[in-house]
């Protein structure tokens, strides 16, 4: 038995509205299609892949960069992306 970890970026769902994050950079920015992300996750699960970075090329690049960028810098960037009013 395996577990596949799906690592999507922002997905075009009602999440950001429900979380009252529609006015943030991440909430107002480009998002991946939920069907595409689900299909990529399912395709990775079938052969037993442990992880899949789903969605856009940008998400894949950000995930790769996250492995070498210091946590302190990632925290600052995430705060900026989720800061209320940052999407204006």
PDB file of C-alpha atoms in Angstrom, residues 2-88:
ATOM      1  CA  UNK A   2       1.189   3.555  -0.745  1.00  0.00           C
ATOM      2  CA  UNK A   3       0.050   7.038   0.099  1.00  0.00           C
ATOM      3  CA  UNK A   4       0.311   9.741  -2.551  1.00  0.00           C
ATOM      4  CA  UNK A   5       0.752  13.296  -1.329  1.00  0.00           C
ATOM      5  CA  UNK A   6      -0.913  15.808  -3.678  1.00  0.00           C
ATOM      6  CA  UNK A   7       0.786  19.206  -3.601  1.00  0.00           C
ATOM      7  CA  UNK A   8      -1.352  21.625  -5.592  1.00  0.00           C
ATOM      8  CA  UNK A   9      -0.938  25.347  -5.856  1.00  0.00           C
ATOM      9  CA  UNK A  10      -3.946  27.667  -5.751  1.00  0.00           C
ATOM     10  CA  UNK A  11      -6.981  25.952  -7.306  1.00  0.00           C
ATOM     11  CA  UNK A  12      -9.974  27.698  -8.869  1.00  0.00           C
ATOM     12  CA  UNK A  13     -12.575  26.786  -6.237  1.00  0.00           C
ATOM     13  CA  UNK A  14     -14.694  28.729  -3.731  1.00  0.00           C
ATOM     14  CA  UNK A  15     -12.024  28.228  -1.051  1.00  0.00           C
ATOM     15  CA  UNK A  16     -10.654  31.777  -1.224  1.00  0.00           C
ATOM     16  CA  UNK A  17     -14.127  33.305  -1.012  1.00  0.00           C
ATOM     17  CA  UNK A  18     -15.050  31.100   1.946  1.00  0.00           C
ATOM     18  CA  UNK A  19     -11.776  31.918   3.666  1.00  0.00           C
ATOM     19  CA  UNK A  20     -12.360  35.635   3.016  1.00  0.00           C
ATOM     20  CA  UNK A  21      -9.108  35.736   1.022  1.00  0.00           C
ATOM     21  CA  UNK A  22     -10.473  36.949  -2.331  1.00  0.00           C
ATOM     22  CA  UNK A  23      -8.664  40.307  -1.901  1.00  0.00           C
ATOM     23  CA  UNK A  24      -5.241  38.719  -1.335  1.00  0.00           C
ATOM     24  CA  UNK A  25      -2.538  38.187  -3.972  1.00  0.00           C
ATOM     25  CA  UNK A  26      -3.050  34.445  -3.863  1.00  0.00           C
ATOM     26  CA  UNK A  27      -6.836  34.729  -3.812  1.00  0.00           C
ATOM     27  CA  UNK A  28      -7.057  37.150  -6.725  1.00  0.00           C
ATOM     28  CA  UNK A  29      -4.277  35.603  -8.794  1.00  0.00           C
ATOM     29  CA  UNK A  30      -4.240  32.896 -11.420  1.00  0.00           C
ATOM     30  CA  UNK A  31      -5.434  29.512 -10.225  1.00  0.00           C
ATOM     31  CA  UNK A  32      -5.264  26.014 -11.637  1.00  0.00           C
ATOM     32  CA  UNK A  33      -8.250  24.088 -12.944  1.00  0.00           C
ATOM     33  CA  UNK A  34      -9.522  21.692 -10.246  1.00  0.00           C
ATOM     34  CA  UNK A  35     -10.220  18.920 -12.759  1.00  0.00           C
ATOM     35  CA  UNK A  36      -6.654  19.056 -14.103  1.00  0.00           C
ATOM     36  CA  UNK A  37      -5.201  18.925 -10.585  1.00  0.00           C
ATOM     37  CA  UNK A  38      -7.441  15.978  -9.650  1.00  0.00           C
ATOM     38  CA  UNK A  39      -6.510  14.121 -12.828  1.00  0.00           C
ATOM     39  CA  UNK A  40      -2.806  14.675 -12.171  1.00  0.00           C
ATOM     40  CA  UNK A  41      -3.205  13.442  -8.598  1.00  0.00           C
ATOM     41  CA  UNK A  42      -5.149  10.377  -9.682  1.00  0.00           C
ATOM     42  CA  UNK A  43      -2.619   9.568 -12.410  1.00  0.00           C
ATOM     43  CA  UNK A  44       0.197   9.730  -9.828  1.00  0.00           C
ATOM     44  CA  UNK A  45      -1.706   7.599  -7.324  1.00  0.00           C
ATOM     45  CA  UNK A  46      -2.307   4.678  -9.700  1.00  0.00           C
ATOM     46  CA  UNK A  47       1.359   3.629 -10.029  1.00  0.00           C
ATOM     47  CA  UNK A  48       1.984   4.422  -6.351  1.00  0.00           C
ATOM     48  CA  UNK A  49       3.956   7.651  -6.685  1.00  0.00           C
ATOM     49  CA  UNK A  50       4.683   9.089  -3.238  1.00  0.00           C
ATOM     50  CA  UNK A  51       4.239  12.745  -4.209  1.00  0.00           C
ATOM     51  CA  UNK A  52       2.907  14.779  -7.096  1.00  0.00           C
ATOM     52  CA  UNK A  53       3.231  18.522  -7.558  1.00  0.00           C
ATOM     53  CA  UNK A  54       0.084  19.204  -9.521  1.00  0.00           C
ATOM     54  CA  UNK A  55      -1.078  22.164 -11.527  1.00  0.00           C
ATOM     55  CA  UNK A  56       0.837  24.794 -13.409  1.00  0.00           C
ATOM     56  CA  UNK A  57       4.505  25.067 -14.235  1.00  0.00           C
ATOM     57  CA  UNK A  58       4.650  28.003 -11.808  1.00  0.00           C
ATOM     58  CA  UNK A  59       3.527  25.733  -8.955  1.00  0.00           C
ATOM     59  CA  UNK A  60       6.153  23.172  -9.914  1.00  0.00           C
ATOM     60  CA  UNK A  61       8.872  25.862  -9.949  1.00  0.00           C
ATOM     61  CA  UNK A  62       7.719  27.284  -6.606  1.00  0.00           C
ATOM     62  CA  UNK A  63       7.718  23.808  -5.070  1.00  0.00           C
ATOM     63  CA  UNK A  64      11.248  23.125  -6.324  1.00  0.00           C
ATOM     64  CA  UNK A  65      12.446  26.519  -5.071  1.00  0.00           C
ATOM     65  CA  UNK A  66      10.843  25.819  -1.703  1.00  0.00           C
ATOM     66  CA  UNK A  67      13.327  23.007  -1.186  1.00  0.00           C
ATOM     67  CA  UNK A  68      16.290  25.405  -1.232  1.00  0.00           C
ATOM     68  CA  UNK A  69      14.843  28.705   0.044  1.00  0.00           C
ATOM     69  CA  UNK A  70      15.218  29.214   3.818  1.00  0.00           C
ATOM     70  CA  UNK A  71      12.025  28.793   5.870  1.00  0.00           C
ATOM     71  CA  UNK A  72      12.235  32.372   7.155  1.00  0.00           C
ATOM     72  CA  UNK A  73      12.142  33.742   3.597  1.00  0.00           C
ATOM     73  CA  UNK A  74       9.286  31.402   2.620  1.00  0.00           C
ATOM     74  CA  UNK A  75       7.281  32.599   5.620  1.00  0.00           C
ATOM     75  CA  UNK A  76       7.715  36.244   4.584  1.00  0.00           C
ATOM     76  CA  UNK A  77       6.631  35.456   1.022  1.00  0.00           C
ATOM     77  CA  UNK A  78       3.585  33.486   2.165  1.00  0.00           C
ATOM     78  CA  UNK A  79       2.555  36.332   4.460  1.00  0.00           C
ATOM     79  CA  UNK A  80       2.758  38.793   1.565  1.00  0.00           C
ATOM     80  CA  UNK A  81       0.682  36.526  -0.655  1.00  0.00           C
ATOM     81  CA  UNK A  82      -2.031  36.078   1.996  1.00  0.00           C
ATOM     82  CA  UNK A  83      -2.071  39.619   3.381  1.00  0.00           C
ATOM     83  CA  UNK A  84      -5.563  41.172   3.221  1.00  0.00           C
ATOM     84  CA  UNK A  85      -5.768  43.784   0.477  1.00  0.00           C
ATOM     85  CA  UNK A  86      -2.576  42.612  -1.225  1.00  0.00           C
ATOM     86  CA  UNK A  87      -4.445  41.579  -4.356  1.00  0.00           C
ATOM     87  CA  UNK A  88      -5.496  45.079  -5.300  1.00  0.00           C
TER      88      UNK A  88
END
